[in-house]
Short mmCIF file of C-alpha atoms in Angstrom, two decimals:
data_model
loop_
_atom_site.label_atom_id
_atom_site.label_comp_id
_atom_site.label_asym_id
_atom_site.label_seq_id
_atom_site.Cartn_x
_atom_site.Cartn_y
_atom_site.Cartn_z
CA MET M 107 -113.46 172.74 107.64
CA ALA M 108 -112.01 174.79 105.18
CA GLU M 109 -114.28 176.68 102.50
CA LEU M 110 -112.57 176.78 99.23
CA THR M 111 -113.51 178.65 95.79
CA PRO M 112 -114.21 176.97 92.66
CA ALA M 113 -110.84 177.90 91.13
CA GLN M 114 -108.78 176.52 94.57
CA ILE M 115 -111.00 173.52 94.09
CA ALA M 116 -109.87 173.14 90.46
CA GLY M 117 -106.28 173.50 91.50
CA LEU M 118 -106.76 171.19 94.17
CA LYS M 119 -107.71 168.75 91.60
CA LEU M 120 -104.93 169.25 89.34
CA ALA M 121 -102.45 168.74 91.91
CA ARG M 122 -104.12 165.25 92.91
CA ASP M 123 -103.41 163.93 89.24
CA GLY M 124 -99.79 164.85 89.90
CA ASP M 125 -96.97 167.02 90.98
CA LEU M 126 -97.44 170.86 90.10
CA TYR M 127 -94.10 172.37 88.12
CA PRO M 128 -93.69 176.27 87.20
CA GLN M 129 -94.50 177.42 83.73
CA ALA M 130 -94.70 180.56 81.81
CA ALA M 131 -96.16 183.69 83.21
CA GLY M 132 -96.97 182.47 86.90
CA LYS M 133 -99.25 179.51 85.89
CA TRP M 134 -98.54 176.04 87.14
CA THR M 135 -99.14 172.53 85.45
CA HIS M 136 -98.12 168.76 85.27
CA GLU M 137 -94.43 168.40 84.13
CA ASN M 138 -94.24 168.24 80.06
CA ALA M 139 -98.07 169.33 79.73
CA THR M 140 -99.13 169.64 76.35
CA VAL M 141 -102.57 170.15 74.01
CA THR M 142 -104.51 166.93 74.30
CA TYR M 143 -107.59 165.85 71.79
CA ALA M 144 -110.86 164.77 72.67
CA LYS M 145 -111.56 161.41 72.03
CA THR M 146 -114.93 161.01 71.71
CA ASP M 147 -115.03 164.03 68.99
CA ARG M 148 -117.32 162.45 65.80
CA TRP M 149 -116.48 164.72 63.21
CA LYS M 150 -112.56 165.81 64.19
CA GLU M 151 -110.37 166.15 67.03
CA ARG M 152 -110.60 169.25 69.12
CA PRO M 153 -107.67 170.87 71.41
CA GLN M 154 -108.59 170.70 74.92
CA LYS M 155 -106.90 173.37 76.92
CA ILE M 156 -104.04 172.41 79.16
CA LYS M 157 -105.51 172.83 82.70
CA THR M 158 -103.42 175.48 84.94
CA VAL M 159 -103.08 176.76 88.37
CA THR M 160 -102.41 180.62 89.36
CA ALA M 161 -99.61 181.54 91.66
CA LYS M 162 -102.20 182.98 94.11
CA THR M 163 -104.30 179.92 94.18
CA LEU M 164 -101.53 177.67 95.09
CA VAL M 165 -100.25 180.25 97.65
CA ASP M 166 -104.02 179.79 99.27
CA LEU M 167 -103.75 176.44 99.06
CA CYS M 168 -100.25 175.99 100.91
CA GLU M 169 -101.84 178.10 103.40
CA HIS M 170 -104.79 175.78 104.32
CA GLY M 171 -102.18 172.81 104.08
CA PHE M 172 -103.42 171.02 101.06
CA VAL M 173 -100.46 171.56 99.12
CA GLU M 174 -96.95 171.36 100.12
CA ARG M 175 -93.37 172.41 98.39
CA ARG M 176 -91.68 169.07 97.44
CA ASN M 177 -87.89 169.59 96.92
CA LEU M 178 -87.57 172.42 99.40
CA THR M 179 -85.33 174.52 97.05
CA ASP M 180 -84.34 177.93 97.82
CA ASP M 181 -86.68 179.49 95.74
CA GLY M 182 -90.29 178.74 96.06
CA THR M 183 -90.96 179.98 92.79
CA THR M 184 -89.01 177.20 91.01
CA ASP M 185 -90.17 174.42 93.40
CA THR M 186 -92.44 171.49 92.52
CA TYR M 187 -95.77 170.96 94.69
CA GLY M 188 -97.61 167.94 95.51
CA ILE M 189 -100.69 167.53 97.27
CA THR M 190 -100.97 166.60 100.89
CA MET M 191 -103.22 163.84 102.77
CA GLY M 192 -105.17 166.61 103.82
CA GLY M 193 -105.98 167.48 100.42
CA LYS M 194 -107.11 164.37 99.70
CA ILE M 195 -109.15 164.05 102.66
CA TRP M 196 -110.98 167.17 101.63
CA LEU M 197 -111.59 166.05 98.59
CA LEU M 198 -113.08 162.76 99.15
CA GLN M 199 -115.29 164.59 101.95
CA ASN M 200 -116.40 167.47 99.31
CA LYS M 201 -116.93 166.13 95.89
#
C-alpha cells in the first residue's frame, strides 16, 4: 500500500473530480476553473480558492500509478491527466 502525503491526497481527490489541465506557473487544475463563491455565507459571498496541484505532486502520483496521461501528446507538460482505477480504489480504502 502506497503512503501519500496530504498534498498528494488532495491532488488525487482533485483528479477524481475531473481531468487536470495545465495552468500558469506549473500548476494543474480543472479546465476553465474559475473562482467560486460560498453558498452558505450568511452576510456576503466570499470567493473560494481555486484548487490546484503542482507539477511535482502530479509526477509523484503518476509514479504510483494513480494518475495517467489522457492524450499521450509529445509533450507531457501540455497533456491532460486523469485518475486511474488504482487511484479510485486507493481513495476508497483510505478515506
